[in-house]
PDB file of C-alpha atoms in Angstrom:
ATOM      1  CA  UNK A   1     -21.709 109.465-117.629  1.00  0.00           C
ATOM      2  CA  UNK A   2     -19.205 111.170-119.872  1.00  0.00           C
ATOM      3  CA  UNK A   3     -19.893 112.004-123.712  1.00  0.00           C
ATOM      4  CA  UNK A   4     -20.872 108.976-126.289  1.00  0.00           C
ATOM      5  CA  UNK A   5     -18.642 108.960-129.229  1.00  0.00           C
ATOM      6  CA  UNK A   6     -21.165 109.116-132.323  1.00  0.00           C
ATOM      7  CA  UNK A   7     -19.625 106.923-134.492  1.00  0.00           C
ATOM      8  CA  UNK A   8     -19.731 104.096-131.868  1.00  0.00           C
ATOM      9  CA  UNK A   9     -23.614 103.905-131.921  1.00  0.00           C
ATOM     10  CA  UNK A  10     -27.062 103.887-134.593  1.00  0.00           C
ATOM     11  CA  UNK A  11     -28.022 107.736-135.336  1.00  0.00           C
ATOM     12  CA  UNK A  12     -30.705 107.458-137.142  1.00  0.00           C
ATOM     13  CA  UNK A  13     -30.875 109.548-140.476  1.00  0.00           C
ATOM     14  CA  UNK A  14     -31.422 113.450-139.364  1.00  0.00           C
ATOM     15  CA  UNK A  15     -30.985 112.916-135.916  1.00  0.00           C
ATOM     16  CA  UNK A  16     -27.714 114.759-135.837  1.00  0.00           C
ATOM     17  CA  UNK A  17     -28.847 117.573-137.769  1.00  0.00           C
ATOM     18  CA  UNK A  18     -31.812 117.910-135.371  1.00  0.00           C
ATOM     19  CA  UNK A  19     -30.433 118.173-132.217  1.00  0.00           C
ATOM     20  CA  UNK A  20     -27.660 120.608-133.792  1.00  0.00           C
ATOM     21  CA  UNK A  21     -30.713 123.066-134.364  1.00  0.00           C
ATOM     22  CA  UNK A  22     -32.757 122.450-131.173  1.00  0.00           C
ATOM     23  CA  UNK A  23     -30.817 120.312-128.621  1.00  0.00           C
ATOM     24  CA  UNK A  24     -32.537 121.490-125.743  1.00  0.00           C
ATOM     25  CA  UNK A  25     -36.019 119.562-127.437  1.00  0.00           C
ATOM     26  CA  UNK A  26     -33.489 116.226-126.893  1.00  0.00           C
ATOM     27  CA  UNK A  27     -31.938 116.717-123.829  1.00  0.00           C
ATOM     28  CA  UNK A  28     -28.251 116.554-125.325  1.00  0.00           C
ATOM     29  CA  UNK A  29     -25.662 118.734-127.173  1.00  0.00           C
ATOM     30  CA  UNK A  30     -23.356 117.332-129.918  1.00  0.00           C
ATOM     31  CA  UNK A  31     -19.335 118.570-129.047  1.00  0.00           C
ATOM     32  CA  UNK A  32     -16.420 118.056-131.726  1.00  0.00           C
ATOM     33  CA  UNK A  33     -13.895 116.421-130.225  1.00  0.00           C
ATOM     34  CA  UNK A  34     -10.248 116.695-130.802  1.00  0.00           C
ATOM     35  CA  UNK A  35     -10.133 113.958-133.232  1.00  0.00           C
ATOM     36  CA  UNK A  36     -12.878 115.677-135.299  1.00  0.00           C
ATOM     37  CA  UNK A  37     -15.369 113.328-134.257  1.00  0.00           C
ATOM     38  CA  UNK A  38     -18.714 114.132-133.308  1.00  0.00           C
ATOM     39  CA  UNK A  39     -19.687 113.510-129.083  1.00  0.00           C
ATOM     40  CA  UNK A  40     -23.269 113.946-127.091  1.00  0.00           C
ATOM     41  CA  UNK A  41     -23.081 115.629-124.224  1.00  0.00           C
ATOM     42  CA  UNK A  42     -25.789 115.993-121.743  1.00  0.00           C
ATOM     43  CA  UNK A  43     -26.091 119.411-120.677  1.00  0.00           C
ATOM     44  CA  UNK A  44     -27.502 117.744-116.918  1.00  0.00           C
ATOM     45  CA  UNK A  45     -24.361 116.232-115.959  1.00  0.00           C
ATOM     46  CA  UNK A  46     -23.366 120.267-115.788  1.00  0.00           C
ATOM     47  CA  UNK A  47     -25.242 121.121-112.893  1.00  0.00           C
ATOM     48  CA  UNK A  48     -23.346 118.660-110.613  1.00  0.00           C
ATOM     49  CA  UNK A  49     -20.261 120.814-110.688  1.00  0.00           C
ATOM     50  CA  UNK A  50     -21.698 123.461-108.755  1.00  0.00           C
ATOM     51  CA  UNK A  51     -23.269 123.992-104.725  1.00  0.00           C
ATOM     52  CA  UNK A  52     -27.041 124.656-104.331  1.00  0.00           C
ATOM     53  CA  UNK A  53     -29.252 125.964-101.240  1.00  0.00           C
ATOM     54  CA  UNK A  54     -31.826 124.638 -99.913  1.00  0.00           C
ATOM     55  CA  UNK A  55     -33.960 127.856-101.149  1.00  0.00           C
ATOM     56  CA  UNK A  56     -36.638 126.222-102.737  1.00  0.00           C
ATOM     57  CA  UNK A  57     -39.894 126.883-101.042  1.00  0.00           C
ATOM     58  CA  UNK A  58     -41.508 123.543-101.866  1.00  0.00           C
ATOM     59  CA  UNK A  59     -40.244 120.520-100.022  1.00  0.00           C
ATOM     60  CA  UNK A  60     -41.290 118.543-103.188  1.00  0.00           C
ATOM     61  CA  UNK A  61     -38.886 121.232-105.082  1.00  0.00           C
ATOM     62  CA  UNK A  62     -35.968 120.190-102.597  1.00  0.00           C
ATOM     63  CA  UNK A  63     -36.427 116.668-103.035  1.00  0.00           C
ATOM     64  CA  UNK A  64     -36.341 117.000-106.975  1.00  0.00           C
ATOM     65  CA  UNK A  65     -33.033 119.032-106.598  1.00  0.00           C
ATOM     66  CA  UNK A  66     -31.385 115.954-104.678  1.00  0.00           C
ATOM     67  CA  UNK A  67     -32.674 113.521-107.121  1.00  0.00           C
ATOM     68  CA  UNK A  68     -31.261 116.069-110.238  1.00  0.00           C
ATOM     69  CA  UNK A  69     -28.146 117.293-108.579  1.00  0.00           C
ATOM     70  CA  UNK A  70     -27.531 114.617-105.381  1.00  0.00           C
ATOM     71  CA  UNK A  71     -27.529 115.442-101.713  1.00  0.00           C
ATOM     72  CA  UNK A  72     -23.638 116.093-101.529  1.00  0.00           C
ATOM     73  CA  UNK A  73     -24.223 119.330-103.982  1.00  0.00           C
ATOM     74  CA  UNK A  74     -26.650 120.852-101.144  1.00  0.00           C
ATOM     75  CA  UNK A  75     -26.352 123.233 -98.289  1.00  0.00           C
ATOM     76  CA  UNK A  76     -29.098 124.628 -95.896  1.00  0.00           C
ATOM     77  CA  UNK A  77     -29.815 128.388 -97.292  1.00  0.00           C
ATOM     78  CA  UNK A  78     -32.041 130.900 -95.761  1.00  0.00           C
ATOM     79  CA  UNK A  79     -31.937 134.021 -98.103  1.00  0.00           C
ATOM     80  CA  UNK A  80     -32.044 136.382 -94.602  1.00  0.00           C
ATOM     81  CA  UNK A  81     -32.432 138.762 -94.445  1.00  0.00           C
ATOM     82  CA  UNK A  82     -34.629 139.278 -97.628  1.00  0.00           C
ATOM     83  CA  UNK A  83     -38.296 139.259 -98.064  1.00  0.00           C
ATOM     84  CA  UNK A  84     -38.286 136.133 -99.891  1.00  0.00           C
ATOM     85  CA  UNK A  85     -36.365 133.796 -97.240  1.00  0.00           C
ATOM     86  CA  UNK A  86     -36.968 131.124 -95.401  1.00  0.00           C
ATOM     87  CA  UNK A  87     -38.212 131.727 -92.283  1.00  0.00           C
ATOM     88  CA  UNK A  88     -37.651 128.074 -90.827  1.00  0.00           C
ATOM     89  CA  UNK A  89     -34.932 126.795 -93.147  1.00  0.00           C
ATOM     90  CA  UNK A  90     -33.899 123.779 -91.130  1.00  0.00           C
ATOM     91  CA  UNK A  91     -37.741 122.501 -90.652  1.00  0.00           C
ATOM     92  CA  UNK A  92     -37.829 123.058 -94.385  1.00  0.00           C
ATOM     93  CA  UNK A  93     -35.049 120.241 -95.194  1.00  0.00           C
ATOM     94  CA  UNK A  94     -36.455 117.915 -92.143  1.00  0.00           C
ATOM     95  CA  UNK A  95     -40.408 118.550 -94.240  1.00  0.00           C
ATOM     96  CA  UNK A  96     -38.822 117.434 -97.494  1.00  0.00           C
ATOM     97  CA  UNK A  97     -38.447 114.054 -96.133  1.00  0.00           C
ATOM     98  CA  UNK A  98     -35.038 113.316 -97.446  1.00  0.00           C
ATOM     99  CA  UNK A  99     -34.168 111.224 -94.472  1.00  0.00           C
ATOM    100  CA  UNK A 100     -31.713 112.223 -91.606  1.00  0.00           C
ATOM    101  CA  UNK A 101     -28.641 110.827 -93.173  1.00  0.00           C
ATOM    102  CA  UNK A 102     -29.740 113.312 -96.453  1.00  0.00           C
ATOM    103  CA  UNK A 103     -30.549 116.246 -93.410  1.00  0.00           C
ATOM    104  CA  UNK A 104     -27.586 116.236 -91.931  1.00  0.00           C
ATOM    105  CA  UNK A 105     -25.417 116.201 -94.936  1.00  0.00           C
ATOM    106  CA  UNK A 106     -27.533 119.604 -96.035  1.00  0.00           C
ATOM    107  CA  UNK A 107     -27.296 121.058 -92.298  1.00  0.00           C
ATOM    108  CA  UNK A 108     -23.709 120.238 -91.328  1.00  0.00           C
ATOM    109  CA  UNK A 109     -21.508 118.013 -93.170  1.00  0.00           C
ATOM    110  CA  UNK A 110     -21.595 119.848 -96.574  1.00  0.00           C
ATOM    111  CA  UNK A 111     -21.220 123.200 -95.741  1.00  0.00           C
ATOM    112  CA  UNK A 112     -18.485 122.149 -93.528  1.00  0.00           C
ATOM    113  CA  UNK A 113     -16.769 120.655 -96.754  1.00  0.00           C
ATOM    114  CA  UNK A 114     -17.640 123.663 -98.798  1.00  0.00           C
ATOM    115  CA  UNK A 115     -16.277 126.283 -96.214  1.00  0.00           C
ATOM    116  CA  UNK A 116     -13.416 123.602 -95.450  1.00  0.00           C
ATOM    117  CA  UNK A 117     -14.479 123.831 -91.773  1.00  0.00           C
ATOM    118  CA  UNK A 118     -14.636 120.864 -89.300  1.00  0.00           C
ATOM    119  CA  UNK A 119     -18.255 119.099 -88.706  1.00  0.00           C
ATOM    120  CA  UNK A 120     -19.859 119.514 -85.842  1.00  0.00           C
ATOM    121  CA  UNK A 121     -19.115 116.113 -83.478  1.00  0.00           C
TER     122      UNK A 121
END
């Protein structure tokens, strides 16, 4: 979902003002466009540009991450050979229950994409 045009849409009285001084609080961001008008933006929508690891240390942590930043952002990480890694990181995404179609896309298929090599057949 892209930004909502302000003017296209009820704003209730000091609504605007509000989120200008804490938008975090509402979950949005107000943007002038080029035309001058005011636009939301939802900060969220963000994180989807980027690749995340599976470094999460809480299966119910992983499964939030898919549902925030979906499964096609993920890759299997291991933090090795650090203290903090994962000393099973491929148990770790089967525990998280994401399904295998959601496990194999984190084990093979999207760091293949990301790394532009070919999957394994």
């Amino acid at each position: 979902m892209g930004p909502i045009d302000v003017h296209a849409h009820y704003i209730p009285p000091g609504f605007l003002e509000a989120v200008q001084r804490e938008p975090a609080r509402y979950g949005v961001g107000l943007e002038r466009a080029s035309d001058g008008r005011l636009r939301f933006f939802f900060p969220d929508q963000g994180l989807r540009w980027f690749p995340y690891d599976t470094i999460t240390h809480l299966p119910t942590a992983l499964r939030y991450l898919v549902d925030l930043v979906g499964v096609e952002r993920i890759v299997l990480g291991s933090d090795a050979p650090f203290d903090i890694r994962d000393p099973a990181p491929v148990e770790s995404v089967r525990k998280a229950g994401l399904g295998e179609a959601s496990a194999r896309a984190i084990l093979d298929t999207n760091p293949a994409r990301l790394f532009a090599l070919a999957p394994r057949q």
